[in-house]
Amino acid sequence: MMRVFRSAAGKVAAFVFAFLMLLFVLTSVDWSQVTGGSRSTVGTIDGVSIPLQQFQQMVQSEVAARQQQNGRSLSEEEVAEVRDAVWQNLIQQRVLDREFTARHITVSPDEIAETIQNNPPPQLMQAPEFQTDGQFDLQKYQAYLRSAAGAQIVPLLEQEYASQIRQAKLMRVVTSDVYVSDPELWQIWRDTYEKATIEIARVLPAAVIPDSAAPITEAEARDFYQKNQERFRRPATAYLSYIQLLRFADASDSAAALKRATDLRAEILAGAPFAEVATRESSDSVSAANGGLLPEFGKGQMDQAFEKAAMSLPLNVVSEPVLSQFGYHLIKVEGRTGGKVKARHILIPIEITGQHRNDLDARADQFEALAAGKLDPAALDTAARALGLTVGAANPLQQGSRAQIGFQVIPDAGVWAFQAAKGETSPVIEVDYAYFIFRLDSTQAEGVPPFEAIKADVEAAARDEKKIAQGRSVAEALVRRVGEGSTLEQAARAVGANYQVLGPFTRINPPIRDTRVVGAAFGLEVNKLSGIIANDQLYYVMRVTKREPADSAAFLKDYDPFRAQQVRLARQDRVRSYLEALETSAKVEDNRAQIFRTAAQAEAAQPAASR
């Protein structure tokens, strides 16, 4: 079928084909055909086994669609996100199909045909073949559906629209009783438009009470640990070592960039048009597309070295190479008006090149060959010794987070670490300035770590708890000072509290998202000091300095559209809650973690003869 479709639908843009195939794959699960189980399954949903091959087909289709959209390959992290999205899609589709059956929701062929004819998918509406004078032409689309080529699309559209129509019918049933009363509507209006301005003091015990005033013994720490187990629950955590091979440009690379810039300047002085050379050679792709022309700029808008040269350069003179943080520039100023400069430039970045690149490539090859994708934990140390590198320890990596070395986020390591076996090394992971290889040294399962492993964290938490208890006396002292005649600001500064004036703000967009503070801001009398408002970490004392009521006349004027908007939002909330409840009710067994292995594990599992 696919060869026939590709041939017959040759006039349809490639992205349209990809879109339709993705819809087909994601909506064509026949649950009656996947029951009964299989040895190669990724899990079960309500007792229905999901074959690995089917799941992989869905993932690959979505990956292909995203790669086509992004114009690049996906990272391991992005592929993992696709797997999660496809899995969630399967869960949702299964529970929806269950609801369709339970509620006897069906769709007729006539309903599907009418929808296909008159409601094309938005992506198809962008296809050049269906445009007239830049606008989507429904008649062209309908004529295409009647053609031999279009007839091949119809089954794919039928599959998608059957699902969409059933879902729409189900959602109408689910939201049929949604109603927003007039009192509720007025409350929403008030929450949206009534405003308050406050002055507020915040007593943060962790900041105002010194550690020496809240000492913690080991016995207290252990007792706190035992009484607050859930507080110390941690996700699964991986402990990694790593080596890195830096790849910074050196003096030879800078000299090569300078020579290239000098040679291009000579070419321009010999008669080559600056704009043509810029289009051909500049690494600033945005300006290169316009012959190197930059938007007009003034002082303080450009790199300092670039700006200094451009401000002093005579008109229509090609500068000597100018070094900035981006590399070497050739600059040609074409005009100055009112402190603004109109200029063209050619950017030659300082990149690793020549013999330096050859040497680095050779080290990178050795780096990969010695250490990457190995099951032997000694491989990392062997590579470090051979290449004169240091083995470092990464910060503990929690499942679902990204690895970080210093301020640099390292892609893909967070996914790899929870697929790897103990002692295994990662593939080479590349960032702008270095190549990395990681080793999984150990993992800790999700749960509460032993006391000794998190002793410092427990002591800090116990100390903060003691400080919070002591912090109330600081807040009480603040209130007393106000009662004795100090302003709230003076009292706050006297006890070391933070003072701010906040507002005007509304209930739905408060600067402090604490319901007790928001309630006081719209409940206190204007200019009356609040009592002490406490939460789990700090204390507030506040005063409302101004309140602006919601406009009831505007409410009556905008009543109809406002009601329509709020009913629509209420229906969306109902649908969201309904779908969440359905998905929560599904009985799911997820075996993906046991199936998707690292490349090193997969290679080791192959028979020796096939390697």
PDB file of C-alpha atoms in Angstrom, residues 235-237 397-403 414-415 418:
ATOM      1  CA  PRO A 235      14.080   9.750  43.546  1.00  0.00           C
ATOM      2  CA  ALA A 236      16.357   7.056  42.194  1.00  0.00           C
ATOM      3  CA  THR A 237      19.852   8.523  42.148  1.00  0.00           C
ATOM      4  CA  LEU A 397      22.056  12.664  39.484  1.00  0.00           C
ATOM      5  CA  GLN A 398      18.384  12.176  40.328  1.00  0.00           C
ATOM      6  CA  GLN A 399      16.192  10.327  37.847  1.00  0.00           C
ATOM      7  CA  GLY A 400      14.310  12.745  35.627  1.00  0.00           C
ATOM      8  CA  SER A 401      16.930  15.487  35.939  1.00  0.00           C
ATOM      9  CA  ARG A 402      19.864  16.415  33.707  1.00  0.00           C
ATOM     10  CA  ALA A 403      23.521  15.886  34.471  1.00  0.00           C
ATOM     11  CA  GLY A 414      20.590  11.718  32.549  1.00  0.00           C
ATOM     12  CA  VAL A 415      18.821   9.221  30.276  1.00  0.00           C
ATOM     13  CA  PHE A 418      19.314   4.955  34.355  1.00  0.00           C
TER      14      PHE A 418
END
